[in-house]
Tab-separated table of N, CA and C in Angstrom:
chain	number	residue	atom	x	y	z
A	1	MET	N	59.862	-19.702	-114.654
A	1	MET	CA	58.825	-19.751	-113.648
A	1	MET	C	58.358	-21.206	-113.537
A	2	THR	N	58.333	-21.689	-112.341
A	2	THR	CA	57.963	-23.085	-112.143
A	2	THR	C	56.440	-23.235	-112.099
A	3	GLN	N	56.025	-24.469	-112.159
A	3	GLN	CA	54.595	-24.752	-112.132
A	3	GLN	C	53.984	-24.329	-110.788
A	4	GLY	N	54.709	-24.490	-109.718
A	4	GLY	CA	54.226	-24.073	-108.404
A	4	GLY	C	54.015	-22.570	-108.313
A	5	GLU	N	54.940	-21.796	-108.906
A	5	GLU	CA	54.793	-20.338	-108.897
A	5	GLU	C	53.585	-19.898	-109.717
A	6	VAL	N	53.376	-20.563	-110.857
A	6	VAL	CA	52.220	-20.239	-111.700
A	6	VAL	C	50.923	-20.543	-110.945
A	7	MET	N	50.897	-21.679	-110.268
A	7	MET	CA	49.701	-22.038	-109.501
A	7	MET	C	49.485	-21.061	-108.346
A	8	ALA	N	50.551	-20.565	-107.743
A	8	ALA	CA	50.420	-19.577	-106.665
A	8	ALA	C	49.832	-18.269	-107.200
A	9	VAL	N	50.253	-17.873	-108.394
A	9	VAL	CA	49.710	-16.661	-109.005
A	9	VAL	C	48.224	-16.851	-109.317
A	10	PHE	N	47.871	-18.002	-109.890
A	10	PHE	CA	46.460	-18.273	-110.177
A	10	PHE	C	45.629	-18.326	-108.900
A	11	GLN	N	46.194	-18.905	-107.849
A	11	GLN	CA	45.475	-18.976	-106.579
A	11	GLN	C	45.236	-17.580	-106.015
A	12	GLU	N	46.256	-16.746	-106.083
A	12	GLU	CA	46.099	-15.373	-105.599
A	12	GLU	C	45.111	-14.598	-106.462
A	13	ALA	N	45.128	-14.832	-107.775
A	13	ALA	CA	44.180	-14.161	-108.668
A	13	ALA	C	42.742	-14.563	-108.341
A	14	MET	N	42.533	-15.837	-108.072
A	14	MET	CA	41.187	-16.286	-107.709
A	14	MET	C	40.760	-15.696	-106.371
A	15	LEU	N	41.668	-15.610	-105.419
A	15	LEU	CA	41.355	-15.027	-104.121
A	15	LEU	C	40.978	-13.553	-104.263
A	16	VAL	N	41.724	-12.823	-105.068
A	16	VAL	CA	41.415	-11.407	-105.299
A	16	VAL	C	40.055	-11.280	-105.997
A	17	THR	N	39.786	-12.164	-106.940
A	17	THR	CA	38.499	-12.139	-107.634
A	17	THR	C	37.350	-12.370	-106.661
A	18	PHE	N	37.500	-13.342	-105.783
A	18	PHE	CA	36.450	-13.611	-104.787
A	18	PHE	C	36.294	-12.437	-103.826
A	19	GLN	N	37.394	-11.818	-103.449
A	19	GLN	CA	37.320	-10.681	-102.539
A	19	GLN	C	36.631	-9.486	-103.198
A	20	LEU	N	36.835	-9.312	-104.501
A	20	LEU	CA	36.214	-8.193	-105.199
A	20	LEU	C	34.740	-8.455	-105.503
A	21	ALA	N	34.422	-9.664	-105.935
A	21	ALA	CA	33.052	-9.976	-106.352
A	21	ALA	C	32.169	-10.397	-105.184
A	22	GLY	N	32.755	-10.931	-104.137
A	22	GLY	CA	31.977	-11.456	-103.021
A	22	GLY	C	31.011	-10.468	-102.390
A	23	PRO	N	31.472	-9.294	-101.975
A	23	PRO	CA	30.534	-8.345	-101.358
A	23	PRO	C	29.403	-7.927	-102.296
A	24	LEU	N	29.723	-7.728	-103.568
A	24	LEU	CA	28.689	-7.335	-104.530
A	24	LEU	C	27.649	-8.435	-104.710
A	25	LEU	N	28.113	-9.658	-104.839
A	25	LEU	CA	27.193	-10.773	-105.001
A	25	LEU	C	26.377	-11.011	-103.739
A	26	LEU	N	27.009	-10.896	-102.594
A	26	LEU	CA	26.306	-11.111	-101.331
A	26	LEU	C	25.190	-10.081	-101.138
A	27	VAL	N	25.480	-8.819	-101.414
A	27	VAL	CA	24.459	-7.773	-101.303
A	27	VAL	C	23.325	-8.033	-102.293
A	28	SER	N	23.667	-8.419	-103.503
A	28	SER	CA	22.657	-8.698	-104.515
A	28	SER	C	21.762	-9.865	-104.113
A	29	ILE	N	22.351	-10.908	-103.558
A	29	ILE	CA	21.574	-12.072	-103.130
A	29	ILE	C	20.658	-11.711	-101.964
A	30	VAL	N	21.170	-10.962	-100.995
A	30	VAL	CA	20.357	-10.593	-99.830
A	30	VAL	C	19.192	-9.700	-100.250
A	31	ILE	N	19.459	-8.709	-101.085
A	31	ILE	CA	18.396	-7.818	-101.561
A	31	ILE	C	17.367	-8.622	-102.355
A	32	GLY	N	17.824	-9.519	-103.215
A	32	GLY	CA	16.911	-10.348	-103.997
A	32	GLY	C	16.043	-11.231	-103.126
A	33	LEU	N	16.621	-11.789	-102.079
A	33	LEU	CA	15.867	-12.650	-101.170
A	33	LEU	C	14.813	-11.853	-100.413
A	34	VAL	N	15.181	-10.686	-99.918
A	34	VAL	CA	14.224	-9.845	-99.189
A	34	VAL	C	13.075	-9.438	-100.106
A	35	ILE	N	13.387	-9.055	-101.321
A	35	ILE	CA	12.338	-8.636	-102.253
A	35	ILE	C	11.488	-9.820	-102.680
A	36	ALA	N	12.078	-10.982	-102.839
A	36	ALA	CA	11.309	-12.179	-103.191
A	36	ALA	C	10.326	-12.536	-102.080
A	37	ILE	N	10.755	-12.410	-100.833
A	37	ILE	CA	9.846	-12.664	-99.703
A	37	ILE	C	8.722	-11.629	-99.693
A	38	PHE	N	9.069	-10.371	-99.946
A	38	PHE	CA	8.056	-9.317	-100.012
A	38	PHE	C	7.062	-9.582	-101.139
A	39	GLN	N	7.561	-9.987	-102.305
A	39	GLN	CA	6.676	-10.271	-103.434
A	39	GLN	C	5.778	-11.474	-103.146
A	40	ALA	N	6.302	-12.476	-102.489
A	40	ALA	CA	5.488	-13.639	-102.160
A	40	ALA	C	4.416	-13.286	-101.136
A	41	ALA	N	4.751	-12.412	-100.206
A	41	ALA	CA	3.789	-12.037	-99.175
A	41	ALA	C	2.684	-11.134	-99.714
A	42	THR	N	3.035	-10.251	-100.645
A	42	THR	CA	2.057	-9.287	-101.157
A	42	THR	C	1.476	-9.697	-102.501
A	43	GLN	N	1.996	-10.725	-103.107
A	43	GLN	CA	1.583	-11.205	-104.430
A	43	GLN	C	1.733	-10.122	-105.500
A	44	ILE	N	2.730	-9.279	-105.335
A	44	ILE	CA	3.090	-8.298	-106.364
A	44	ILE	C	4.271	-8.884	-107.122
A	45	HIS	N	4.076	-9.193	-108.373
A	45	HIS	CA	5.133	-9.837	-109.156
A	45	HIS	C	5.579	-8.914	-110.289
A	46	GLU	N	6.176	-7.833	-109.906
A	46	GLU	CA	6.682	-6.867	-110.865
A	46	GLU	C	8.165	-7.130	-111.099
A	47	GLN	N	8.570	-7.226	-112.363
A	47	GLN	CA	9.953	-7.541	-112.702
A	47	GLN	C	10.928	-6.461	-112.234
A	48	THR	N	10.546	-5.210	-112.400
A	48	THR	CA	11.465	-4.120	-112.065
A	48	THR	C	11.614	-3.919	-110.568
A	49	LEU	N	10.741	-4.518	-109.786
A	49	LEU	CA	10.812	-4.360	-108.337
A	49	LEU	C	12.108	-4.953	-107.774
A	50	THR	N	12.651	-5.976	-108.396
A	50	THR	CA	13.915	-6.552	-107.921
A	50	THR	C	15.115	-5.831	-108.524
A	51	PHE	N	14.956	-5.300	-109.715
A	51	PHE	CA	16.091	-4.716	-110.430
A	51	PHE	C	16.566	-3.407	-109.807
A	52	VAL	N	15.663	-2.504	-109.559
A	52	VAL	CA	16.036	-1.159	-109.087
A	52	VAL	C	16.715	-1.181	-107.717
A	53	PRO	N	16.175	-1.873	-106.712
A	53	PRO	CA	16.878	-1.884	-105.414
A	53	PRO	C	18.256	-2.534	-105.486
A	54	LYS	N	18.407	-3.565	-106.316
A	54	LYS	CA	19.726	-4.193	-106.459
A	54	LYS	C	20.725	-3.219	-107.057
A	55	ILE	N	20.315	-2.507	-108.090
A	55	ILE	CA	21.214	-1.533	-108.727
A	55	ILE	C	21.600	-0.435	-107.728
A	56	LEU	N	20.621	0.059	-106.979
A	56	LEU	CA	20.918	1.105	-105.993
A	56	LEU	C	21.849	0.600	-104.890
A	57	ALA	N	21.601	-0.610	-104.403
A	57	ALA	CA	22.440	-1.162	-103.331
A	57	ALA	C	23.856	-1.431	-103.825
A	58	ILE	N	23.990	-1.964	-105.022
A	58	ILE	CA	25.322	-2.238	-105.572
A	58	ILE	C	26.049	-0.927	-105.842
A	59	GLY	N	25.337	0.073	-106.362
A	59	GLY	CA	25.954	1.380	-106.570
A	59	GLY	C	26.440	1.999	-105.271
A	60	LEU	N	25.629	1.897	-104.228
A	60	LEU	CA	26.028	2.420	-102.919
A	60	LEU	C	27.234	1.661	-102.371
A	61	LEU	N	27.227	0.346	-102.532
A	61	LEU	CA	28.370	-0.453	-102.072
A	61	LEU	C	29.643	-0.092	-102.829
A	62	LEU	N	29.524	0.159	-104.131
A	62	LEU	CA	30.701	0.562	-104.908
A	62	LEU	C	31.223	1.924	-104.462
A	63	VAL	N	30.318	2.820	-104.089
A	63	VAL	CA	30.752	4.124	-103.584
A	63	VAL	C	31.472	3.965	-102.253
A	64	VAL	N	30.925	3.108	-101.386
A	64	VAL	CA	31.496	2.930	-100.052
A	64	VAL	C	32.795	2.134	-100.100
A	65	ALA	N	32.803	1.012	-100.831
A	65	ALA	CA	33.958	0.107	-100.815
A	65	ALA	C	34.805	0.180	-102.083
A	66	GLY	N	34.509	1.118	-102.957
A	66	GLY	CA	35.227	1.206	-104.227
A	66	GLY	C	36.719	1.461	-104.072
A	67	SER	N	37.084	2.335	-103.145
A	67	SER	CA	38.504	2.643	-102.972
A	67	SER	C	39.266	1.421	-102.456
A	68	TRP	N	38.640	0.640	-101.565
A	68	TRP	CA	39.269	-0.595	-101.078
A	68	TRP	C	39.446	-1.584	-102.238
A	69	MET	N	38.433	-1.679	-103.091
A	69	MET	CA	38.514	-2.605	-104.219
A	69	MET	C	39.611	-2.200	-105.199
A	70	ILE	N	39.690	-0.916	-105.497
A	70	ILE	CA	40.735	-0.424	-106.404
A	70	ILE	C	42.116	-0.659	-105.805
A	71	THR	N	42.261	-0.414	-104.505
A	71	THR	CA	43.539	-0.636	-103.834
A	71	THR	C	43.936	-2.106	-103.874
A	72	LEU	N	42.984	-2.988	-103.604
A	72	LEU	CA	43.248	-4.428	-103.632
A	72	LEU	C	43.688	-4.881	-105.020
A	73	LEU	N	42.979	-4.434	-106.034
A	73	LEU	CA	43.326	-4.804	-107.401
A	73	LEU	C	44.661	-4.187	-107.823
A	74	GLY	N	44.891	-2.948	-107.435
A	74	GLY	CA	46.158	-2.291	-107.766
A	74	GLY	C	47.348	-2.977	-107.124
A	75	ASP	N	47.209	-3.381	-105.872
A	75	ASP	CA	48.295	-4.100	-105.200
A	75	ASP	C	48.593	-5.427	-105.886
A	76	PHE	N	47.539	-6.134	-106.290
A	76	PHE	CA	47.735	-7.406	-106.987
A	76	PHE	C	48.446	-7.189	-108.329
A	77	ILE	N	48.035	-6.176	-109.058
A	77	ILE	CA	48.664	-5.896	-110.360
A	77	ILE	C	50.117	-5.477	-110.168
A	78	ASN	N	50.399	-4.683	-109.131
A	78	ASN	CA	51.788	-4.292	-108.860
A	78	ASN	C	52.653	-5.509	-108.536
A	79	ARG	N	52.102	-6.461	-107.763
A	79	ARG	CA	52.855	-7.689	-107.469
A	79	ARG	C	53.103	-8.503	-108.734
A	80	LEU	N	52.104	-8.545	-109.615
A	80	LEU	CA	52.286	-9.274	-110.878
A	80	LEU	C	53.383	-8.644	-111.730
A	81	PHE	N	53.352	-7.311	-111.850
A	81	PHE	CA	54.369	-6.641	-112.657
A	81	PHE	C	55.755	-6.780	-112.036
A	82	ALA	N	55.842	-6.739	-110.714
A	82	ALA	CA	57.126	-6.926	-110.045
A	82	ALA	C	57.638	-8.352	-110.295
A	83	MET	N	56.719	-9.310	-110.298
A	83	MET	CA	57.096	-10.695	-110.556
A	83	MET	C	57.571	-10.863	-112.010
A	84	MET	N	56.883	-10.176	-112.939
A	84	MET	CA	57.277	-10.255	-114.347
A	84	MET	C	58.628	-9.594	-114.580
A	85	ALA	N	58.890	-8.509	-113.851
A	85	ALA	CA	60.169	-7.818	-114.013
A	85	ALA	C	61.320	-8.685	-113.509
A	86	GLY	N	61.035	-9.556	-112.563
A	86	GLY	CA	62.074	-10.427	-112.009
A	86	GLY	C	62.374	-11.643	-112.878
A	87	LEU	N	61.601	-11.861	-113.919
A	87	LEU	CA	61.841	-13.037	-114.779
A	87	LEU	C	62.998	-12.848	-115.705
């Protein structure tokens, strides 16, 4: 396996990682920002107020997009194993 092929595999792995983590992080950041604005406006500074909505939103996102995420990861792993079998 050449250095270029190894770098292509690492590049694809990073892309898959960003595709899997991106939606979860984006939802978490948006929910956190909305709650931070709400807390600043109402002066309610409760720690659990940010935690519970984030967990619920991420759980809902995993239910909705979980099958796509599993498929994406499974396809990447299948390509890796096919590449290893060809060595």
